[in-house]
Amino acid sequence: MTTKVIKGGTVCTADRTWKADVLIEDETIKQIGEDLKGDEYIDAEGAYVIPGGIDPHTHMEMPFMGTTAAETFETGTWAAACGGTTMLVDFCLPGPDGSIKNAINEWHRKSAPQICTDIGYHMAVTGWNETIFNEMKDAVEMGVNSFKHFMAYKGALMIEDDEMFASFKRCKELGALPMVHAENGDLVADMQAQMLEKGITGPEGHAYSRPPEFEGEAANRAITIADTAGVPLYIVHVSCEQAHEAIRRARQKGMRVYGEPLAQFLTLDESEYFNTDWDHAARRVMSPPFRNKEHQDSLWHGLQAGSLQVVATDHAAFSTEQKRMGLNDFTKIPNGSNGLEERLAVLWTRGVETGRLTPNEFVAVTSTNVAKILNIYPKKGAIVEGADADIVVWDPKITKTISASNHHSILDYNVFEGFEVTAQSRYTISRGEVIWAWGQNSQPQPGRGRFVPRPAFPSAHTALSKWKELTAPKQIHRDPMNIPAGI
Amino acid sequence: MTTKVIKGGTVCTADRTWKADVLIEDETIKQIGEDLKGDEYIDAEGAYVIPGGIDPHTHMEMPFMGTTAAETFETGTWAAACGGTTMLVDFCLPGPDGSIKNAINEWHRKSAPQICTDIGYHMAVTGWNETIFNEMKDAVEMGVNSFKHFMAYKGALMIEDDEMFASFKRCKELGALPMVHAENGDLVADMQAQMLEKGITGPEGHAYSRPPEFEGEAANRAITIADTAGVPLYIVHVSCEQAHEAIRRARQKGMRVYGEPLAQFLTLDESEYFNTDWDHAARRVMSPPFRNKEHQDSLWHGLQAGSLQVVATDHAAFSTEQKRMGLNDFTKIPNGSNGLEERLAVLWTRGVETGRLTPNEFVAVTSTNVAKILNIYPKKGAIVEGADADIVVWDPKITKTISASNHHSILDYNVFEGFEVTAQSRYTISRGEVIWAWGQNSQPQPGRGRFVPRPAFPSAHTALSKWKELTAPKQIHRDPMNIPAGI
Amino acid sequence: MTTKVIKGGTVCTADRTWKADVLIEDETIKQIGEDLKGDEYIDAEGAYVIPGGIDPHTHMEMPFMGTTAAETFETGTWAAACGGTTMLVDFCLPGPDGSIKNAINEWHRKSAPQICTDIGYHMAVTGWNETIFNEMKDAVEMGVNSFKHFMAYKGALMIEDDEMFASFKRCKELGALPMVHAENGDLVADMQAQMLEKGITGPEGHAYSRPPEFEGEAANRAITIADTAGVPLYIVHVSCEQAHEAIRRARQKGMRVYGEPLAQFLTLDESEYFNTDWDHAARRVMSPPFRNKEHQDSLWHGLQAGSLQVVATDHAAFSTEQKRMGLNDFTKIPNGSNGLEERLAVLWTRGVETGRLTPNEFVAVTSTNVAKILNIYPKKGAIVEGADADIVVWDPKITKTISASNHHSILDYNVFEGFEVTAQSRYTISRGEVIWAWGQNSQPQPGRGRFVPRPAFPSAHTALSKWKELTAPKQIHRDPMNIPAGI
Amino acid sequence: MTTKVIKGGTVCTADRTWKADVLIEDETIKQIGEDLKGDEYIDAEGAYVIPGGIDPHTHMEMPFMGTTAAETFETGTWAAACGGTTMLVDFCLPGPDGSIKNAINEWHRKSAPQICTDIGYHMAVTGWNETIFNEMKDAVEMGVNSFKHFMAYKGALMIEDDEMFASFKRCKELGALPMVHAENGDLVADMQAQMLEKGITGPEGHAYSRPPEFEGEAANRAITIADTAGVPLYIVHVSCEQAHEAIRRARQKGMRVYGEPLAQFLTLDESEYFNTDWDHAARRVMSPPFRNKEHQDSLWHGLQAGSLQVVATDHAAFSTEQKRMGLNDFTKIPNGSNGLEERLAVLWTRGVETGRLTPNEFVAVTSTNVAKILNIYPKKGAIVEGADADIVVWDPKITKTISASNHHSILDYNVFEGFEVTAQSRYTISRGEVIWAWGQNSQPQPGRGRFVPRPAFPSAHTALSKWKELTAPKQIHRDPMNIPAGI
Ligand SMILES: [Zn+2]
Ligand SMILES: [Zn+2]
Ligand SMILES: [Zn+2]
Ligand SMILES: [Zn+2]
Ligand SMILES: [Zn+2]
Ligand SMILES: [Zn+2]
Ligand SMILES: [Zn+2]
Ligand SMILES: [Zn+2]
């Protein structure tokens, strides 16, 4: 068993920053300290040594809107690795048979031979019946402890409120985490129709038909439902102040709600949809859409203040050709954008280099927080002894202009095209193995990644259940004399 | 045509207070000034002369929950008159045939021979189809310019979100005002079942199953839907900070949203449901339920600040015997409480006498504001020349202990039992006729009341439509060169 | 005594809009109704008949920053009249002797021979001692029921917090209304010095040194002090969300706080200070400065929601030559801008024509609300019988491009230069006299205006005092046995 | 060098919980893992192994209000140790010479021979002059990186706003953290006088004269000043929603503000001051005072949501005899209460056992967060290799009734008298030494504690400075042609 030492770097975790070497034995971190020795050395001079990024929101090869996301598990995990991300959590959708168990197995079948980094799944609950109720338990036993609910995509993935409530209650029993795509699907559908009627068929119609109020409303509704079910809630792709406000308000009542802005939402704005180049605009079509600068500020402040916890990408890559399915009707443009590979660099440049975030906060929102929320900390998201050696040597001196011409994603464009970033992964290490080395012609190794099962009942879940039990309604005991005899 | 002069009083309206006589000719106010002469005199020395109260939220003889509200149009309008209220707006429900037109006619049939004061209707929209779409126009033409939507009472009156949205859009076209009973009906239904399962069958289960969060959520949802439809919104029976917060938040975005706390919610709290006397508790069962002191403060502050505009009662009177239908199951207790007769006295005593409200604000929230919102101002809700002579000589020196033993409602109990109030109507004048004189053995005159048709398109409606049009989505014009040829 | 009839117009007040003629006898409104007859007729066909505007915040001939505001009482009231404003409330500053009484008399001496319209004063309290304490009572007896406090202008007008608190308590006793210029003067002074040190000497330094946070902080502080004193509070020239938020928050606690945005703040933004033409930028220098679009939206929404009540101008006109006193140092640019004449037209065009405000709300914020707050309603700010005939025939069909070349102010520029407005005063009537007629070469009549004394103790003051008394601290009565004997 | 192993426990830190032994060598943690061996064993079976508590707010032997706090450095640190707290940060006040350096040396002189645990200081800045400016740098070099400012105690410790601003700017330069006691001192002084005038001389007068609004106002003011200075801010003893609201609002704008509720504020309410036993009430007199249940909820929610970060005690112990100095005048009751010893047990019982907090959150708010804020993490506040072995074996099965009869403080009463707590420190370990063992008659070892110097420039400070620089005002460059020639 050869050992490796990451040498000379500055370890930066969610809670501190210090000079130390990191000794890796096999797949795990063996020791952190000064002057460590090993069989091999990985040079971290002048660089930070951070936990590998975790992108908790991706859609590889997802069948959606009549096509399939172009990014494969291989290209996706490879692009992630190049960008410093060592684990994805992908959304698993039930197939035509509606079975959760089968869907997870199908996802395994697709991902296992391809993945270059580790992976986990969130399971989508897109309807409600006894089989789903039962199979949610199977999912948890298979290591999937989070369930996604779409409040939008009416007529497709959208779930009704009472079904969602049933699912949330089931999550509570199972110690699982419900998640929502929060947009009011009824209103979106109606607005889409209105736009088309008015002759607004271009990508701007996408933005118009999904205003921030729809997202805020749905977030607020999901929060109330989760609070009633007595379970924490994770709101994916928070794009706007309205949803953020709902989250803050809930948290200030003691509710356990998490919010996930995307790297795109922090840095790109709605003017993209008004671009007069159709392809440019269509490539940015995703739901919710990009918002304006005020919303961006709100999201940054949420990350600073702790009212938002995680930065993800919702990476769902559709090629320009696929996007053109909606040439005459924006509602047919497959929803999704890229970001998997750029997330860390963009966040570092726009966040840490500006002073909006400390380096520790950067680590927290790119890996540690979500590892805790998903209950795989400190196996992932940490640099501590015993943890998986998912580590990135993060070089704050490598500058790069983001471009489709130099990215590793399968996509033929990049929504961050032209962004100047000032940091890159010098080495990406996945369970002890260097899978990416800057400038050294690294190649993907499909199939080396593993599925990471996640246990149920994280501490917030348990605490919340305790509080709910303590404050549960109590019967009033009435003397029979004070109860009328009946009629 | 004899003339009457209200003599020696202090006229108090929503905008000012001054010493003046009021000359009434026939049914209208002819003149306001000093030393007026007439054929008869009504003594107002030492008293305020205020616009007759308007209670915009009552349910006379309403068929509901397997029974019919005990208060008749006669007893209800009579009790109202005794308490200083000269107009009710009652909720009209469609009958089995679902027809709006027929329902209005049925309401006319029931109310016309009975009413002692004037009346108007709000029309309930409890489902959606083409007939309803069409008949909403008929309703407006028949003088009903407001439509109520129940977001609760699942399986009964409750309407689905997309139906409600359709109805709101129809209101926008018609210049009508949508109203909502804001509670999340799915969650209420589930919580009711949970309470019963736990063996909580008493009235406390009613309070537990309808927490403030459910009301806030529904209010927020309705607001978003109204904003999308581009129409003002009126939220009935606001009981809590959560709904009030949603209203405030909306108003601070320029939305036109109104909120109506009830006299009960301002003065009675949830401990009533924990009373060990079952009858006591059951008699207070209404939806939403009474809340605690913090919520009361929120509502008072809303009235002061203008974020809430109207005080109503949701008077829906079920006898103790009717209440006992739910002896073994609180969900079967007919929902409703009294207040029609006590509203002004309670609000004066707890509001004006404490300094929470000025006398002008008292008038605003008991008549003027709702008259404006319902577009019948200044015919009603005003003391100006030409207005209907609906006037109360309000004596701030008459004290009384509220009690079922001395009230005029048909009900066998009173939720304000034991309240000491410090003001009463000395004379209640309806379209020029003294229909109530304190201590003078006045008698009800059923059939003298009239239905008051209300025109569509109040100014807030028109202004909002203008703004929505101005800020409507605009198509982006793309050079054909920038649009791909398609695939 | 000749009578005049305003014929054929649509009367529009704060509470309603209707077709009616208005009969004027001498200086007052005699009758409002249909088909009125009189000796003379004023044509109001196609126009609104509204209460004359009241601008509650002006500085005529004010000695300030080493110079004197160029606008005289004559030119100022004349410009006002041309723009539809029939009353100003000017800020009276104590002279070198510090006497309030003398200052009021001095203001009378200056204004009486010049004013073309009616006028009132707010008295500035710029320090604290027994004489001021005593003379505040004199001021109230002289008809000045409001006292202004500067929280900024350190070393000049600024008052310390404890002095301000003493003055507020005095206001409470006297039934007077305290007002504040809310900016943190210490921080402003320091930031000004910092800007100059950095070499930022141009007008942009003015904006930088007075950020919204300084205004919000001061507003919040003044509110707390007023609440402790138990007196309502009026915050002048509210420019930003921060101050507005403090006001809203206070109002939602039942505090009686009023906020006054300016016409400039609603329509002009901070980019003006970054204009590369020094004169352009300097002419817009006022305190607080213009803010960005988000703040504008906040102010508009406040007017709609009722959390802000009054639109004023803080008209303090310094000529370009005077502005150039600060050529090398922005802190020496005399603070002030124009607006007196443009207020109504700008607010109508940007407010009513867009649907942000109803016509009634326009009247409320331009005259009625402030008349109520200052306790001169309905003498001013109303169209009711008995009121002063201060009336404007407001023509929504006259368009005009605002320009220094066509305005009536003495100023050599106009901060609204180039604004297209769509309404103008067809006739301005002051106490029954037509003092301005559009296109008819009207001339100023200096000396015809009068000082309007204002009584103390408006209703909000009285109500608040009652509430404060009711909720005052109560002593705990302890049995002597439970009080130790002492040491 | 003997080694010790904490055996069989569950390590619980701010970020995770796991079964592990902890090996201590000399004063530091050497290793954390399974089955560790050492010379001695400390039994942690069935217990949590947590970082020793840090109480960042104490006043040992403080000269104040004409007397000196009764708790000595010996008794205080000993009581702390018994309760599971291994480090205090005490407030150092300048002596009559006003010198910061001398004060620190004096504090060393007093504390060094007495302290049983480690200690740090915050330095009070109670005025402003060049010496203070200079000596702040000395303080930082002496290891004191935080400066406290009293916005209350007028005529004594209170500092003026402009002085405080100067001090904050100095903190920014030095990388130090400003702290404030946030209450409006002017208003408090006035209210105290009012209470005495009214004859309210008892302890209830203390509560009445320090309402939550005064605290919120001061917090808001300090935040604005800190934001202007560009430095983070720490608000001590946050007792109420108003201050918490100001903090939240600031954090949501990207400001770096921390809030510290006290264990007392979370669990005791203002009714204590209305107790008819004078001694009972007087013993609870501290500033700010206890608040009501709503405020308690706000504070708990802040800890959950992360808008509040630290739980302290403001331990300032005055004996009953000392309290009686204010027998005839509550303003003479020395302000302060106890809590040092009870903090962890109370917070565990009321927080963790109820489900309000997770065990990890408990650790975060009792040690880790403040160690990070004060820049001594992970030397203190962590269980990681290399950290000081300040560790508590926390036994969640030891129940105890808090009482003056069994506490270790010098005080003759206990504000938590009668509280049932369900957890206690089984062993308290300070830098590797067991200084307290439950039930084993441990004795204080005065003089073994050490002063812990704290470095300047924590990461939040650095990030904020970067952002402030990036967003600093920029000069507008004007063509000389566009600048007038001057006058
Ligand atoms: Zn989604
Ligand atoms: Zn997604
Ligand atoms: Zn209802
Ligand atoms: Zn109802
Ligand atoms: Zn000013
Ligand atoms: Zn001014
Ligand atoms: Zn303190
Ligand atoms: Zn303290």
Short mmCIF file of N, CA and C in Angstrom, two decimals, chain B residues 14-16 31-32 244 248 251-256 297-298 301-302 304-307 350 352-361 368 372 377-378 384-385 459-460 462-464 466-468 470, chain C residues 14-16 31-32 244 248 251-256 297-298 301-302 304-307 350 352-361 368 372 377-378 384-385 459-460 462-464 466-468 470:
data_model
loop_
_atom_site.label_atom_id
_atom_site.label_comp_id
_atom_site.label_asym_id
_atom_site.label_seq_id
_atom_site.Cartn_x
_atom_site.Cartn_y
_atom_site.Cartn_z
N ALA B 14 -64.47 59.25 8.58
CA ALA B 14 -63.13 58.67 8.45
C ALA B 14 -62.06 59.74 8.36
N ASP B 15 -62.45 60.96 7.97
CA ASP B 15 -61.40 61.96 7.81
C ASP B 15 -61.46 63.16 8.74
N ARG B 16 -62.52 63.29 9.52
CA ARG B 16 -62.54 64.43 10.44
C ARG B 16 -63.65 64.33 11.47
N GLN B 31 -78.11 68.10 4.00
CA GLN B 31 -77.21 69.18 4.37
C GLN B 31 -76.51 68.86 5.69
N ILE B 32 -75.30 69.40 5.81
CA ILE B 32 -74.55 69.24 7.06
C ILE B 32 -74.10 70.63 7.45
N HIS B 244 -51.25 38.40 7.92
CA HIS B 244 -50.98 39.84 7.89
C HIS B 244 -49.61 40.12 7.28
N ARG B 248 -48.84 42.46 4.13
CA ARG B 248 -47.90 43.59 4.18
C ARG B 248 -46.82 43.47 3.13
N ARG B 251 -48.24 44.29 -0.23
CA ARG B 251 -48.52 45.72 -0.39
C ARG B 251 -47.22 46.49 -0.58
N GLN B 252 -46.17 46.04 0.03
CA GLN B 252 -44.89 46.73 -0.12
C GLN B 252 -44.23 46.45 -1.46
N LYS B 253 -44.86 45.60 -2.25
CA LYS B 253 -44.41 45.41 -3.64
C LYS B 253 -45.36 46.10 -4.60
N GLY B 254 -46.29 46.87 -4.05
CA GLY B 254 -47.22 47.58 -4.92
C GLY B 254 -48.46 46.78 -5.27
N MET B 255 -48.62 45.62 -4.66
CA MET B 255 -49.83 44.85 -4.93
C MET B 255 -51.00 45.46 -4.16
N ARG B 256 -52.19 45.29 -4.69
CA ARG B 256 -53.39 45.86 -4.09
C ARG B 256 -54.11 44.77 -3.32
N ASP B 297 -52.29 41.65 18.77
CA ASP B 297 -51.50 42.88 18.63
C ASP B 297 -51.18 43.17 17.17
N SER B 298 -50.81 42.13 16.47
CA SER B 298 -50.50 42.31 15.05
C SER B 298 -51.69 42.91 14.31
N HIS B 301 -52.30 46.56 15.20
CA HIS B 301 -51.27 47.41 14.57
C HIS B 301 -51.52 47.55 13.08
N GLY B 302 -52.04 46.50 12.49
CA GLY B 302 -52.37 46.59 11.07
C GLY B 302 -53.46 47.61 10.80
N GLN B 304 -54.07 50.23 12.61
CA GLN B 304 -53.47 51.55 12.82
C GLN B 304 -52.61 51.97 11.64
N ALA B 305 -51.84 51.01 11.15
CA ALA B 305 -50.85 51.33 10.12
C ALA B 305 -51.46 51.37 8.73
N GLY B 306 -52.65 50.82 8.60
CA GLY B 306 -53.28 50.80 7.29
C GLY B 306 -52.96 49.56 6.48
N SER B 307 -52.24 48.63 7.05
CA SER B 307 -51.97 47.40 6.30
C SER B 307 -53.16 46.45 6.38
N ARG B 350 -62.52 48.56 23.05
CA ARG B 350 -61.16 48.03 23.08
C ARG B 350 -60.21 48.81 22.18
N VAL B 352 -60.94 52.47 20.61
CA VAL B 352 -60.92 53.92 20.75
C VAL B 352 -60.66 54.32 22.20
N GLU B 353 -61.32 53.64 23.11
CA GLU B 353 -61.16 54.01 24.52
C GLU B 353 -59.75 53.75 25.04
N THR B 354 -59.04 52.88 24.38
CA THR B 354 -57.67 52.58 24.80
C THR B 354 -56.65 53.46 24.08
N GLY B 355 -57.10 54.15 23.05
CA GLY B 355 -56.17 54.95 22.27
C GLY B 355 -55.50 54.19 21.15
N ARG B 356 -55.90 52.94 20.95
CA ARG B 356 -55.30 52.20 19.82
C ARG B 356 -55.73 52.83 18.50
N LEU B 357 -56.98 53.24 18.45
CA LEU B 357 -57.53 53.84 17.23
C LEU B 357 -58.06 55.24 17.55
N THR B 358 -57.98 56.14 16.59
CA THR B 358 -58.69 57.41 16.73
C THR B 358 -60.15 57.15 16.38
N PRO B 359 -61.05 58.04 16.79
CA PRO B 359 -62.45 57.88 16.38
C PRO B 359 -62.59 57.83 14.86
N ASN B 360 -61.77 58.57 14.15
CA ASN B 360 -61.85 58.55 12.69
C ASN B 360 -61.43 57.20 12.13
N GLU B 361 -60.40 56.64 12.71
CA GLU B 361 -59.98 55.31 12.27
C GLU B 361 -61.07 54.27 12.56
N THR B 368 -66.32 53.09 6.27
CA THR B 368 -65.84 53.83 5.12
C THR B 368 -64.91 53.02 4.21
N LYS B 372 -65.52 51.94 0.24
CA LYS B 372 -64.63 52.29 -0.89
C LYS B 372 -64.19 51.03 -1.63
N TYR B 377 -68.99 53.74 -2.10
CA TYR B 377 -68.72 54.99 -1.40
C TYR B 377 -68.94 56.12 -2.37
N PRO B 378 -69.56 57.26 -1.97
CA PRO B 378 -70.02 57.60 -0.62
C PRO B 378 -71.51 57.35 -0.41
N VAL B 384 -71.92 62.70 3.88
CA VAL B 384 -71.78 63.83 2.95
C VAL B 384 -73.13 64.04 2.31
N GLU B 385 -73.33 65.21 1.80
CA GLU B 385 -74.59 65.49 1.13
C GLU B 385 -74.79 64.55 -0.04
N SER B 459 -61.49 52.31 -8.42
CA SER B 459 -60.28 52.99 -8.93
C SER B 459 -59.01 52.16 -8.78
N ALA B 460 -58.91 51.38 -7.72
CA ALA B 460 -57.70 50.58 -7.54
C ALA B 460 -57.59 49.52 -8.64
N THR B 462 -58.72 49.79 -11.72
CA THR B 462 -58.31 50.47 -12.95
C THR B 462 -56.83 50.83 -12.93
N ALA B 463 -56.38 51.35 -11.80
CA ALA B 463 -54.97 51.74 -11.70
C ALA B 463 -54.07 50.52 -11.86
N LEU B 464 -54.42 49.45 -11.19
CA LEU B 464 -53.60 48.25 -11.27
C LEU B 464 -53.53 47.73 -12.71
N LYS B 466 -53.76 49.38 -15.41
CA LYS B 466 -52.89 50.29 -16.16
C LYS B 466 -51.42 49.93 -15.95
N TRP B 467 -51.07 49.73 -14.70
CA TRP B 467 -49.68 49.40 -14.35
C TRP B 467 -49.27 48.06 -14.95
N LYS B 468 -50.16 47.09 -14.88
CA LYS B 468 -49.85 45.77 -15.41
C LYS B 468 -49.64 45.83 -16.92
N LEU B 470 -48.64 48.46 -18.60
CA LEU B 470 -47.40 49.21 -18.83
C LEU B 470 -46.16 48.33 -18.65
N ALA C 14 -59.40 63.01 -1.94
CA ALA C 14 -58.67 61.83 -1.45
C ALA C 14 -59.58 60.62 -1.34
N ASP C 15 -60.89 60.84 -1.25
CA ASP C 15 -61.74 59.67 -1.05
C ASP C 15 -62.71 59.34 -2.16
N ARG C 16 -62.84 60.25 -3.15
CA ARG C 16 -63.76 59.88 -4.23
C ARG C 16 -63.61 60.79 -5.45
N GLN C 31 -70.86 75.42 -1.86
CA GLN C 31 -71.70 74.29 -2.23
C GLN C 31 -71.02 73.44 -3.29
N ILE C 32 -71.33 72.16 -3.27
CA ILE C 32 -70.82 71.25 -4.29
C ILE C 32 -72.04 70.49 -4.80
N HIS C 244 -37.49 54.03 5.00
CA HIS C 244 -38.85 53.53 4.83
C HIS C 244 -39.05 52.25 5.65
N ARG C 248 -41.86 51.64 8.43
CA ARG C 248 -42.80 50.52 8.38
C ARG C 248 -42.74 49.67 9.65
N ARG C 251 -44.44 51.48 12.45
CA ARG C 251 -45.89 51.51 12.29
C ARG C 251 -46.49 50.15 12.62
N GLN C 252 -45.77 49.10 12.31
CA GLN C 252 -46.29 47.77 12.61
C GLN C 252 -46.19 47.44 14.08
N LYS C 253 -45.64 48.33 14.87
CA LYS C 253 -45.68 48.17 16.32
C LYS C 253 -46.68 49.14 16.94
N GLY C 254 -47.44 49.79 16.09
CA GLY C 254 -48.44 50.71 16.61
C GLY C 254 -47.92 52.12 16.83
N MET C 255 -46.70 52.37 16.40
CA MET C 255 -46.17 53.74 16.55
C MET C 255 -46.77 54.63 15.46
N ARG C 256 -46.86 55.90 15.76
CA ARG C 256 -47.47 56.86 14.84
C ARG C 256 -46.36 57.62 14.14
N ASP C 297 -38.57 52.57 -6.23
CA ASP C 297 -39.67 51.61 -6.16
C ASP C 297 -40.20 51.51 -4.73
N SER C 298 -39.30 51.46 -3.79
CA SER C 298 -39.71 51.37 -2.39
C SER C 298 -40.61 52.55 -2.02
N HIS C 301 -44.05 52.32 -3.64
CA HIS C 301 -44.86 51.29 -2.97
C HIS C 301 -45.34 51.77 -1.62
N GLY C 302 -44.52 52.55 -0.95
CA GLY C 302 -44.94 53.12 0.33
C GLY C 302 -46.14 54.03 0.18
N GLN C 304 -48.39 53.83 -2.13
CA GLN C 304 -49.54 52.96 -2.44
C GLN C 304 -50.06 52.27 -1.20
N ALA C 305 -49.12 51.77 -0.41
CA ALA C 305 -49.50 50.93 0.74
C ALA C 305 -49.91 51.76 1.94
N GLY C 306 -49.58 53.05 1.92
CA GLY C 306 -49.93 53.89 3.05
C GLY C 306 -48.86 53.96 4.12
N SER C 307 -47.72 53.31 3.88
CA SER C 307 -46.64 53.40 4.86
C SER C 307 -45.87 54.71 4.71
N ARG C 350 -45.83 60.51 -13.64
CA ARG C 350 -45.12 59.28 -13.31
C ARG C 350 -45.93 58.37 -12.38
N VAL C 352 -49.88 58.72 -11.62
CA VAL C 352 -51.26 58.41 -12.01
C VAL C 352 -51.32 57.83 -13.42
N GLU C 353 -50.56 58.44 -14.32
CA GLU C 353 -50.61 57.98 -15.71
C GLU C 353 -50.06 56.56 -15.87
N THR C 354 -49.24 56.13 -14.94
CA THR C 354 -48.68 54.78 -15.02
C THR C 354 -49.54 53.76 -14.28
N GLY C 355 -50.48 54.25 -13.48
CA GLY C 355 -51.28 53.34 -12.68
C GLY C 355 -50.67 53.02 -11.33
N ARG C 356 -49.56 53.66 -11.02
CA ARG C 356 -48.99 53.42 -9.67
C ARG C 356 -49.93 53.97 -8.60
N LEU C 357 -50.53 55.11 -8.87
CA LEU C 357 -51.44 55.74 -7.92
C LEU C 357 -52.79 55.95 -8.58
N THR C 358 -53.85 55.88 -7.80
CA THR C 358 -55.14 56.31 -8.29
C THR C 358 -55.17 57.84 -8.20
N PRO C 359 -56.08 58.48 -8.94
CA PRO C 359 -56.20 59.94 -8.81
C PRO C 359 -56.47 60.35 -7.36
N ASN C 360 -57.23 59.55 -6.64
CA ASN C 360 -57.52 59.89 -5.24
C ASN C 360 -56.27 59.81 -4.38
N GLU C 361 -55.46 58.82 -4.64
CA GLU C 361 -54.21 58.72 -3.88
C GLU C 361 -53.29 59.90 -4.22
N THR C 368 -54.17 66.29 0.97
CA THR C 368 -55.07 65.90 2.06
C THR C 368 -54.33 65.31 3.25
N LYS C 372 -54.19 66.78 7.15
CA LYS C 372 -54.63 66.06 8.36
C LYS C 372 -53.50 65.98 9.39
N TYR C 377 -56.90 70.23 8.38
CA TYR C 377 -57.93 69.62 7.55
C TYR C 377 -59.26 69.79 8.24
N PRO C 378 -60.35 70.11 7.55
CA PRO C 378 -60.48 70.27 6.10
C PRO C 378 -60.42 71.72 5.63
N VAL C 384 -64.77 70.43 0.46
CA VAL C 384 -66.02 70.24 1.18
C VAL C 384 -66.57 71.63 1.50
N GLU C 385 -67.83 71.69 1.75
CA GLU C 385 -68.42 72.98 2.09
C GLU C 385 -67.78 73.54 3.34
N SER C 459 -55.74 64.30 16.27
CA SER C 459 -56.34 63.10 16.88
C SER C 459 -55.32 61.98 17.13
N ALA C 460 -54.34 61.85 16.27
CA ALA C 460 -53.36 60.78 16.48
C ALA C 460 -52.54 61.05 17.74
N THR C 462 -53.60 62.62 20.43
CA THR C 462 -54.46 62.33 21.57
C THR C 462 -54.58 60.83 21.80
N ALA C 463 -54.80 60.10 20.72
CA ALA C 463 -54.96 58.64 20.85
C ALA C 463 -53.67 58.02 21.40
N LEU C 464 -52.56 58.45 20.87
CA LEU C 464 -51.28 57.88 21.32
C LEU C 464 -51.06 58.16 22.81
N LYS C 466 -53.25 58.53 25.07
CA LYS C 466 -54.16 57.67 25.82
C LYS C 466 -53.55 56.26 25.97
N TRP C 467 -53.05 55.74 24.87
CA TRP C 467 -52.46 54.40 24.87
C TRP C 467 -51.23 54.35 25.77
N LYS C 468 -50.43 55.38 25.71
CA LYS C 468 -49.20 55.39 26.51
C LYS C 468 -49.55 55.45 28.00
N LEU C 470 -52.30 54.30 29.34
CA LEU C 470 -52.89 53.00 29.69
C LEU C 470 -51.83 51.94 29.93
#
